Amino acid sequence: MERLTKNTIDNHYDMIIIGGGITGASVAYEASSRGLKVALFEKGDFGEATSAATSKLIHGGLRYLKNMEFALVRESLTERRTLENIAPNFVYPIPFMIPTYKNLKNNKSVLTMGMVLYDILSYDKAFTWDASKKLPLHKNIGKNLTHNLEPFIKTQKLTGSSIFYDCQNINPERLTLSMIKSAIHHGAKVANYSKIQSFIKEENKIKGVNIHDQINDNTYGVTADIVINCTGPWSDFVLNNAAKGHDNNHHIRRSEGIHIITKKLCREHTISLMTENGRHLLFIPWRGHTIIGTTDKTYKGNPDDYKVSKKSIMELLEEINQIYGEEKISYDDILFAYGGMRPLVDNQTEGSYSSSRKYEINDNSKDGLDGLFSVEGGKYTTSRKLAAQLLKKVAKKWHRNLGKSTTDKVFLKDSAIKDMPAFIKDLEEKYPVFSKDTIHYLGNNYGERCHEIFQLAMDEPELQEVVSVDGEILAEVVFVIENEMVFKLSDIIFRRTGIGTLGYPGDKIFNTVVQKVKELMKWNDAKIKTEVKQVMAIFKKPE
Ligand SMILES: Cc1cc2nc3c(=O)[nH]c(=O)nc-3n(C[C@H](O)[C@H](O)[C@H](O)COP(=O)(O)OP(=O)(O)OC[C@H]3O[C@@H](n4cnc5c(N)ncnc54)[C@H](O)[C@@H]3O)c2cc1C
């Protein structure tokens, strides 16, 4: 991956994209796949913000049926299947369990109606490219089987449970990167650590952007026919920046959502339990651990200042302990906590839990900013579709035929795997020296490129050292430094690899990784010290 800089940038692009989360990445892929000349700028690392803060689900959103949002649910269910197809190493079916209790709001007949509707809206879920990705229909099971399958849930007044299927995105950070790589494959140019500081304007027309390259510490400008604001929770800040000098004041609402990671509590199912105030908390199995979340609370500060607070964690723990099984979860049981902000698009002023997760694509010419589009709201699941819809709007504005979307018909870059189980089996036969855990981790998270990592580790056996509980190896660190545009220790530990995403991996592993990074990045003592300090601040639980 070659990073765009002042020296390599062209004077003019068809489209400039601001923001390298899943939305910007999907727009870059969609636009470049239609032949547009595209440049994308991300002020931090790709996918480091909201796109890394999700529940890791690719889902229709059963609960949105309650709001009668049938079109939104259908669109999400279609995209769920598309992502299973085009990103087979990242997206997998996962069973959900909703336990039912006597005298509780979780009314069994309403639930069953919802499940039937969910099955109807995903009538084509069996037509996946890979047979292992087919999702079964829902079913209801009794109390004993529910307890046998997931022994940790409360059994008092338990009547049984409903089981249905959605999908899990095992690595949202790398899936976002995969979209970026797919865009690059079609000619897009991209740069992380490049902030849009201001806009180039002629009267009310946006002509381009001024970028601050934080790696080379320089500033440069570039023009484009159109600029797309894909900055999620920052979108109003970017709009207000573009509108400087005009009488504009954009404001979006933000809602905070956090998750905690604990030791393994649930076995195979994502368990959905209702809190006392009617929200659902999910207990999600992930990499031998459990993710619990999420919350949904209005956030009023600047998104740049956002971090997970102890207060938010304690509020979540209180809710969990009201509904969780016999054993209580304490602050000390938390291995890691992460959070993000949802930008919400509708006008509700009360709690944001029931707010829509639909997206909006705005042509900002109506705000006196011709040449700028902004995308707001949405879900990770629907980002590819959002990008296709955006291209339709751009084509209409330009009175040009930009062709049809094909991004739902081809594998993402490095993900051309027709049969995942066969792919993993082949890896096991080809690389008997590695554990099953390592084979699975590398095959799933690096797709077709995993061979290069195995090769690195075979050429230099020191790189076979296991650096996470689920079999990651040191060779990944070498691979990502050589191939994946990393500049900070945190890029390596939290986004390219999963070494840090289950919490602090222990001194031995951490020091091994840090030494390797120092050597390969050619950092001096002062630099590595700064990088380690930043990473340790992320691991540290808030006090
Ligand atoms: C708690 C939570 C759980 C969720 N769970 C799910 C889920 O399970 N499934 C699902 O489908 N969806 C889920 N979502 C929704 C999903 O995460 C979002 O829809 C999606 O990540 C939004 O991506 P984005 O690219 O628009 O925003 P972001 O990922 O926030 O990306 C915006 C980017 O813009 C960059 N930026 C900002 N200003 C500038 C600037 N001036 N110059 C350059 N770059 C800039 C930021 O650094 C950032 O990286 C969840 C959301 C939350 C908060």
XYZ file of C-alpha atoms and ligand atoms in Angstrom:
596
model
C 0.000 0.000 0.000
C 1.594 3.231 -1.174
C 0.723 6.340 0.806
C -0.319 9.513 -1.011
C 1.912 12.497 -0.163
C 2.605 16.026 -1.357
C 5.191 14.551 -3.762
C 2.947 11.922 -5.300
C -0.376 13.757 -5.456
C -1.813 14.841 -8.804
C -3.260 18.312 -9.235
C -6.820 17.217 -9.733
C -9.112 14.266 -8.916
C -12.665 13.388 -9.869
C -13.532 12.726 -6.239
C -11.926 13.472 -2.896
C -13.137 11.509 0.108
C -12.671 12.774 3.655
C -12.590 9.992 6.250
C -11.177 6.476 6.109
C -13.761 4.616 8.197
C -15.922 1.958 6.552
C -18.063 4.630 4.840
C -15.163 6.478 3.207
C -13.472 3.170 2.353
C -16.646 1.842 0.691
C -17.173 5.076 -1.252
C -13.542 4.987 -2.432
C -13.980 1.398 -3.605
C -17.321 2.033 -5.299
C -16.140 5.202 -7.075
C -12.784 3.797 -8.215
C -14.446 0.604 -9.441
C -16.557 2.837 -11.761
C -13.392 4.354 -13.206
C -13.307 7.609 -11.226
C -9.990 9.106 -10.169
C -10.225 9.070 -6.390
C -8.160 10.318 -3.441
C -9.050 9.511 0.187
C -7.676 11.230 3.306
C -7.972 9.980 6.874
C -6.822 12.107 9.791
C -5.938 9.127 11.983
C -5.484 5.530 10.953
C -7.921 3.763 8.624
C -10.937 2.454 10.503
C -9.732 3.656 13.882
C -12.891 5.500 14.974
C -16.524 4.351 14.962
C -15.719 1.570 12.524
C -13.549 -0.082 15.192
C -16.133 0.425 17.933
C -18.902 -1.835 16.705
C -20.555 -4.929 18.152
C -18.817 -6.737 15.264
C -22.134 -7.717 13.723
C -23.216 -7.750 10.120
C -26.899 -7.832 10.741
C -30.370 -6.961 9.621
C -31.287 -5.549 13.013
C -34.193 -7.599 14.321
C -35.131 -4.853 16.782
C -35.708 -2.259 14.045
C -38.769 -4.282 13.014
C -40.389 -2.873 16.141
C -40.103 0.600 14.525
C -41.648 -0.862 11.321
C -38.429 -0.039 9.446
C -38.964 -2.895 6.976
C -37.018 -1.307 4.110
C -34.011 -0.651 6.350
C -34.070 -4.226 7.654
C -34.445 -5.706 4.170
C -31.582 -3.577 2.857
C -29.382 -4.674 5.768
C -30.281 -8.324 5.259
C -29.390 -8.094 1.573
C -26.080 -6.453 2.444
C -25.440 -9.106 5.072
C -25.543 -11.726 2.342
C -23.429 -9.565 0.028
C -20.731 -9.210 2.687
C -20.798 -12.960 3.361
C -20.133 -13.375 -0.360
C -17.536 -10.724 -1.068
C -15.680 -10.928 2.266
C -15.927 -14.643 3.112
C -12.909 -14.683 5.407
C -14.324 -11.904 7.595
C -18.090 -12.510 7.773
C -19.582 -15.686 9.317
C -23.022 -16.835 10.430
C -23.524 -16.657 14.188
C -26.510 -18.002 16.142
C -28.408 -15.614 18.410
C -30.361 -16.732 21.436
C -33.162 -14.702 23.007
C -34.200 -16.334 26.282
C -37.849 -15.940 27.274
C -39.082 -15.598 30.853
C -42.456 -15.758 32.563
C -43.975 -12.339 33.314
C -41.438 -10.438 31.291
C -41.774 -7.825 28.583
C -40.143 -10.336 26.215
C -43.474 -11.523 24.921
C -43.015 -14.873 23.211
C -45.708 -14.466 20.564
C -44.512 -10.980 19.542
C -40.971 -12.355 19.389
C -42.041 -15.249 17.199
C -43.875 -12.873 14.856
C -40.717 -10.782 14.603
C -38.630 -13.870 13.849
C -41.008 -15.048 11.131
C -40.906 -11.588 9.547
C -37.104 -11.564 9.782
C -37.014 -14.921 7.981
C -39.384 -13.614 5.299
C -37.338 -10.449 4.768
C -34.210 -12.591 4.349
C -35.910 -15.139 2.066
C -32.764 -15.296 -0.110
C -30.339 -16.006 2.743
C -29.639 -19.518 1.497
C -28.244 -18.232 -1.815
C -24.692 -17.619 -0.692
C -21.662 -18.244 -2.914
C -20.133 -20.449 -0.227
C -22.464 -23.163 1.114
C -20.932 -22.834 4.593
C -22.386 -19.327 4.806
C -26.051 -20.317 4.506
C -28.180 -19.120 7.405
C -30.862 -21.442 8.806
C -34.406 -20.387 9.711
C -35.253 -19.431 13.286
C -36.483 -21.984 15.840
C -37.876 -22.001 19.382
C -36.413 -24.341 21.980
C -37.387 -25.340 25.507
C -35.996 -24.406 28.879
C -33.727 -27.443 29.373
C -32.065 -27.256 25.990
C -31.602 -23.494 26.433
C -29.847 -24.123 29.724
C -27.709 -26.934 28.295
C -26.599 -24.823 25.365
C -25.803 -21.705 27.387
C -25.559 -22.582 31.069
C -24.675 -19.097 32.282
C -28.078 -17.479 31.696
C -30.550 -17.049 34.578
C -32.851 -20.067 34.900
C -35.396 -18.622 37.331
C -38.728 -18.286 35.452
C -36.973 -19.259 32.192
C -39.452 -20.677 29.677
C -37.116 -21.363 26.743
C -35.549 -19.344 23.972
C -35.724 -18.340 20.326
C -32.703 -19.023 18.151
C -32.063 -17.122 14.944
C -29.034 -16.323 12.811
C -27.178 -13.172 11.854
C -23.511 -12.673 10.958
C -20.372 -11.747 12.803
C -17.653 -9.539 11.383
C -14.609 -11.087 13.031
C -12.372 -8.096 12.339
C -14.026 -4.766 11.435
C -10.637 -3.014 11.367
C -9.206 -5.367 8.762
C -12.449 -5.477 6.771
C -12.291 -1.676 6.482
C -8.670 -2.025 5.357
C -9.770 -4.608 2.842
C -12.223 -2.096 1.303
C -9.361 0.425 1.130
C -7.129 -2.153 -0.555
C -9.912 -2.941 -3.030
C -10.131 0.780 -3.833
C -6.354 0.978 -4.307
C -6.573 -2.027 -6.618
C -8.885 0.072 -8.814
C -6.496 3.016 -8.812
C -7.612 5.037 -5.771
C -4.893 6.909 -3.874
C -5.111 7.028 -0.089
C -3.345 8.532 2.898
C -3.773 7.971 6.606
C -2.634 10.573 9.143
C -3.701 13.276 6.697
C -6.219 15.755 8.024
C -8.427 17.987 5.926
C -7.728 21.335 7.500
C -9.719 23.620 5.251
C -11.485 23.833 1.909
C -10.472 25.449 -1.364
C -13.467 27.541 -2.393
C -14.559 29.856 -5.163
C -17.535 31.791 -3.898
C -19.981 29.047 -2.855
C -18.316 26.303 -4.852
C -16.094 23.773 -3.085
C -13.112 23.227 -5.366
C -10.877 21.061 -3.202
C -9.203 20.631 0.158
C -6.073 21.586 2.057
C -4.427 18.661 3.775
C -2.044 18.514 6.697
C 0.209 15.457 6.343
C 1.020 14.592 9.945
C 3.762 12.115 9.049
C 5.821 14.493 6.899
C 4.507 17.561 8.716
C 3.630 19.519 5.605
C 0.524 20.996 4.054
C -0.714 20.815 0.481
C -3.844 21.479 -1.516
C -5.641 19.428 -4.136
C -8.726 20.079 -6.231
C -11.544 17.775 -7.281
C -14.855 17.830 -9.116
C -16.560 16.671 -5.956
C -15.674 16.243 -2.280
C -17.437 13.643 -0.140
C -17.604 14.150 3.605
C -17.547 10.665 5.207
C -16.443 11.706 8.646
C -19.188 10.055 10.720
C -19.344 11.733 14.140
C -17.168 14.587 12.832
C -19.394 15.383 9.852
C -20.872 18.594 11.278
C -17.386 19.869 12.186
C -16.260 19.310 8.607
C -19.403 20.983 7.243
C -18.974 23.990 9.496
C -15.366 24.217 8.360
C -16.519 24.162 4.723
C -19.160 26.777 5.464
C -16.758 29.201 7.151
C -17.757 32.744 6.344
C -21.361 31.708 5.677
C -24.285 31.758 7.974
C -24.357 28.008 8.532
C -24.491 26.001 11.678
C -24.684 22.253 11.227
C -25.172 20.095 14.233
C -25.601 16.344 14.475
C -26.474 14.372 17.560
C -23.999 11.798 18.785
C -24.710 8.796 20.953
C -22.020 6.911 22.812
C -21.855 3.120 22.683
C -19.362 1.113 24.698
C -18.432 -2.571 24.952
C -16.453 -4.521 27.509
C -14.500 -7.731 26.942
C -14.415 -10.471 29.593
C -13.336 -14.096 29.808
C -15.604 -16.515 27.956
C -19.148 -16.394 29.392
C -21.348 -17.567 26.532
C -20.489 -20.600 24.417
C -21.610 -20.326 20.800
C -24.596 -18.022 20.814
C -24.826 -14.291 20.930
C -27.230 -13.959 23.819
C -29.642 -11.077 23.841
C -30.972 -10.065 27.265
C -33.361 -7.230 28.001
C -32.387 -4.594 30.560
C -34.855 -3.180 33.051
C -35.421 -0.120 30.880
C -36.169 -2.147 27.796
C -32.875 -2.134 25.892
C -31.155 -5.287 24.720
C -27.658 -6.134 25.848
C -25.704 -8.586 23.754
C -23.238 -11.173 25.090
C -21.180 -11.966 22.013
C -18.653 -14.804 21.674
C -15.412 -13.569 20.113
C -11.933 -15.095 20.006
C -12.524 -17.289 23.057
C -13.850 -14.340 25.057
C -17.157 -12.494 25.468
C -17.945 -8.983 24.298
C -20.791 -7.327 26.185
C -22.574 -4.237 24.940
C -23.667 -1.889 23.977
C -24.845 1.331 25.548
C -26.661 4.184 23.867
C -26.257 7.508 25.615
C -26.225 11.032 24.236
C -22.677 12.340 23.954
C -22.359 16.114 23.981
C -18.587 16.710 23.810
C -16.179 17.121 20.915
C -15.589 13.760 19.174
C -11.815 14.415 19.301
C -11.988 14.299 23.107
C -14.055 11.131 23.323
C -12.835 8.237 25.453
C -14.551 5.517 27.445
C -15.123 6.748 31.001
C -15.292 4.754 34.208
C -18.815 6.134 34.698
C -19.969 4.611 31.401
C -18.398 1.263 32.292
C -19.953 1.252 35.772
C -23.393 2.045 34.312
C -23.021 -0.834 31.876
C -21.866 -3.188 34.644
C -24.877 -2.280 36.742
C -27.205 -3.154 33.878
C -25.333 -6.388 33.168
C -25.513 -7.516 36.778
C -29.273 -6.941 36.885
C -29.867 -9.419 34.082
C -26.803 -11.661 33.985
C -26.719 -15.195 35.509
C -25.849 -16.160 39.074
C -22.259 -14.880 39.113
C -21.711 -11.084 39.146
C -19.224 -9.339 36.875
C -16.902 -6.849 38.515
C -14.705 -4.061 37.207
C -11.680 -6.349 37.691
C -13.197 -8.934 35.336
C -12.980 -6.477 32.449
C -10.029 -7.197 30.185
C -10.609 -4.357 27.769
C -13.203 -1.674 27.048
C -13.810 0.194 23.819
C -16.349 2.719 22.640
C -17.455 5.031 19.868
C -20.099 7.489 18.795
C -23.047 7.020 16.534
C -24.027 9.991 14.422
C -27.832 10.010 14.389
C -29.859 11.528 11.634
C -33.439 11.945 12.779
C -34.904 14.676 14.933
C -35.632 12.770 18.115
C -34.448 14.570 21.192
C -34.989 11.843 23.755
C -32.796 8.782 24.319
C -31.177 7.612 21.142
C -31.743 3.842 21.529
C -34.880 3.884 19.410
C -33.446 6.284 16.823
C -33.173 5.034 13.289
C -29.910 3.576 11.997
C -30.699 4.661 8.442
C -28.232 6.777 6.549
C -28.674 10.065 4.717
C -26.784 11.326 1.688
C -26.931 15.098 1.418
C -25.980 17.257 -1.534
C -24.673 20.258 0.389
C -25.378 22.627 -2.487
C -28.667 23.209 -0.649
C -26.554 24.603 2.191
C -24.702 26.882 -0.224
C -21.787 24.438 -0.580
C -21.903 23.239 -4.160
C -19.417 20.435 -4.895
C -19.760 18.848 -1.461
C -21.785 15.793 -0.430
C -22.113 14.574 3.151
C -23.049 11.152 4.392
C -24.540 10.796 7.850
C -25.760 7.931 10.024
C -25.952 4.329 8.953
C -24.509 0.975 9.872
C -21.286 -0.814 9.069
C -23.471 -3.465 7.433
C -24.987 -1.101 4.862
C -21.888 0.919 3.949
C -21.372 -0.742 0.551
C -24.975 -0.026 -0.422
C -24.674 3.525 0.838
C -21.654 3.975 -1.442
C -23.587 2.637 -4.445
C -26.489 5.019 -3.676
C -24.093 7.935 -3.357
C -22.657 7.191 -6.809
C -26.202 7.277 -8.224
C -26.697 10.755 -6.780
C -23.345 11.965 -8.076
C -24.119 10.598 -11.558
C -27.434 12.441 -11.508
C -25.810 15.680 -10.437
C -23.155 15.412 -13.143
C -25.667 14.232 -15.798
C -23.223 11.434 -16.484
C -23.591 7.700 -16.795
C -21.294 6.242 -14.148
C -22.349 2.665 -14.858
C -23.834 0.145 -12.457
C -22.423 -1.063 -9.189
C -20.501 -4.324 -9.407
C -19.063 -4.284 -5.905
C -21.651 -6.822 -4.761
C -20.555 -9.241 -7.468
C -16.812 -9.554 -6.900
C -14.673 -10.644 -3.976
C -12.851 -7.956 -2.034
C -9.098 -7.765 -2.569
C -7.300 -10.828 -1.130
C -10.654 -12.457 -0.302
C -11.274 -14.527 -3.447
C -12.023 -17.690 -1.451
C -14.923 -19.744 -2.789
C -15.057 -22.300 0.010
C -13.774 -21.185 3.417
C -13.720 -24.627 5.112
C -11.761 -26.077 2.154
C -9.390 -23.092 2.206
C -8.628 -23.657 5.912
C -8.239 -27.410 5.393
C -5.711 -26.760 2.607
C -3.771 -24.454 4.903
C -3.675 -27.122 7.604
C -2.245 -29.618 5.119
C 0.216 -27.156 3.646
C 1.556 -25.758 6.925
C 1.556 -28.650 9.444
C 4.159 -26.899 11.545
C 1.612 -24.308 12.733
C -1.168 -24.846 15.292
C -4.810 -24.971 14.222
C -5.359 -21.681 16.020
C -2.633 -19.985 13.991
C -3.939 -21.457 10.734
C -7.452 -20.236 11.484
C -6.359 -16.798 12.625
C -4.135 -16.110 9.634
C -6.474 -17.697 7.072
C -9.439 -15.723 8.361
C -7.802 -12.369 8.967
C -5.370 -12.150 6.047
C -7.253 -14.204 3.445
C -5.138 -15.045 0.413
C -2.184 -13.039 1.751
C -1.774 -15.431 4.705
C 0.673 -17.501 2.615
C 3.190 -14.659 2.746
C 3.018 -14.633 6.542
C 3.471 -18.394 6.794
C 6.425 -18.105 4.432
C 8.037 -15.353 6.521
C 7.696 -17.545 9.603
C 9.126 -20.591 7.862
C 12.099 -18.638 6.522
C 12.794 -17.202 9.968
C 11.539 -19.583 12.690
C 11.927 -16.854 15.346
C 8.833 -15.291 13.713
C 6.748 -18.353 14.606
C 6.532 -17.069 18.171
C 2.896 -16.971 19.260
C 1.858 -13.483 20.350
C -1.808 -13.789 21.296
C -4.088 -16.283 23.009
C -5.613 -17.315 19.721
C -2.458 -18.173 17.873
C -1.257 -14.978 16.240
C 2.434 -15.073 15.359
C 5.244 -12.521 15.274
C 5.513 -12.819 11.488
C 2.295 -10.786 11.229
C 4.108 -7.820 12.712
C 6.720 -8.045 9.966
C 4.077 -8.459 7.270
C 1.950 -5.503 8.318
C 4.964 -3.208 8.670
C 6.171 -4.146 5.207
C 2.780 -4.051 3.490
C 0.046 -2.163 5.298
C 0.886 1.528 5.748
C 1.571 1.539 9.478
C 3.143 4.484 11.279
C 2.363 3.954 14.932
C 2.683 1.111 17.381
C -1.063 1.398 17.963
C -1.748 0.766 14.235
C 0.068 -2.557 14.563
C -1.277 -3.639 17.956
C -4.915 -2.568 17.678
C -5.826 -2.556 13.990
C -3.568 -4.533 11.653
C -3.101 -7.392 14.142
C -5.345 -8.401 17.031
C -2.508 -8.507 19.561
C -4.044 -5.742 21.690
C -7.756 -6.012 21.014
C -8.385 -8.513 23.804
C -6.571 -6.288 26.293
C -2.950 -6.205 27.453
C -1.300 -9.420 26.224
C 1.207 -9.633 29.113
C 4.754 -8.284 29.464
C 6.494 -11.110 27.623
C 4.442 -10.839 24.430
C 4.241 -7.073 24.576
C 8.017 -6.645 24.934
C 8.714 -9.109 22.122
C 6.385 -7.212 19.792
C 7.764 -3.816 20.815
C 11.361 -4.952 20.183
C 10.459 -6.257 16.733
C 8.614 -3.056 15.855
C 11.498 -0.893 17.094
C 13.964 -2.841 14.953
C 11.855 -2.836 11.792
C 10.625 0.752 12.040
C 14.174 1.887 12.924
C 12.875 3.876 15.891
C 15.259 5.266 18.506
C 14.707 4.837 22.256
C 12.836 8.115 22.650
C 10.430 7.329 19.813
C 9.584 3.818 21.001
C 9.079 5.162 24.517
C 6.514 7.660 23.245
C 4.754 5.001 21.185
C 4.635 2.559 24.114
C 3.237 5.282 26.374
C 0.407 5.959 23.910
C -0.442 2.276 23.612
C -0.358 1.716 27.377
C -2.816 4.598 27.773
C -5.234 2.703 25.519
C -4.845 -0.520 27.510
C -5.336 1.243 30.837
C -8.845 0.991 32.211
C -10.255 4.438 33.109
C -10.035 5.402 36.782
C -21.285 1.198 19.806
C -21.573 0.969 18.347
C -21.857 -0.304 17.902
C -22.122 -0.525 16.558
N -22.324 -1.790 16.137
C -22.569 -2.023 14.839
C -22.701 -3.359 14.385
O -22.536 -4.319 15.137
N -22.986 -3.525 13.073
C -23.143 -2.494 12.213
O -23.455 -2.740 11.058
N -22.968 -1.219 12.604
C -22.666 -0.959 13.892
N -22.464 0.315 14.314
C -22.504 1.402 13.330
C -21.164 1.525 12.590
O -20.100 1.436 13.492
C -21.071 2.842 11.844
O -22.180 2.983 11.008
C -19.836 2.942 10.968
O -18.682 2.506 11.631
C -19.650 4.378 10.534
O -18.477 4.456 9.793
P -17.965 5.842 9.258
O -16.868 5.566 8.305
O -19.099 6.651 8.772
O -17.426 6.595 10.566
P -16.005 6.461 11.272
O -15.567 5.056 11.355
O -16.077 7.232 12.532
O -15.025 7.175 10.251
C -14.976 8.567 10.095
C -13.518 8.938 9.911
O -13.394 10.301 9.520
C -12.144 10.746 10.006
N -12.108 12.210 9.990
C -12.823 13.069 10.750
N -12.504 14.346 10.453
C -11.558 14.297 9.480
C -10.814 15.293 8.784
N -10.983 16.603 9.020
N -9.907 14.888 7.857
C -9.715 13.566 7.604
N -10.383 12.591 8.243
C -11.299 12.940 9.168
C -12.096 10.146 11.412
O -10.770 10.086 11.910
C -12.720 8.781 11.203
O -11.769 7.748 11.047
C -22.144 0.562 15.647
C -21.845 1.843 16.103
C -21.529 2.045 17.429
C -21.155 3.409 17.901
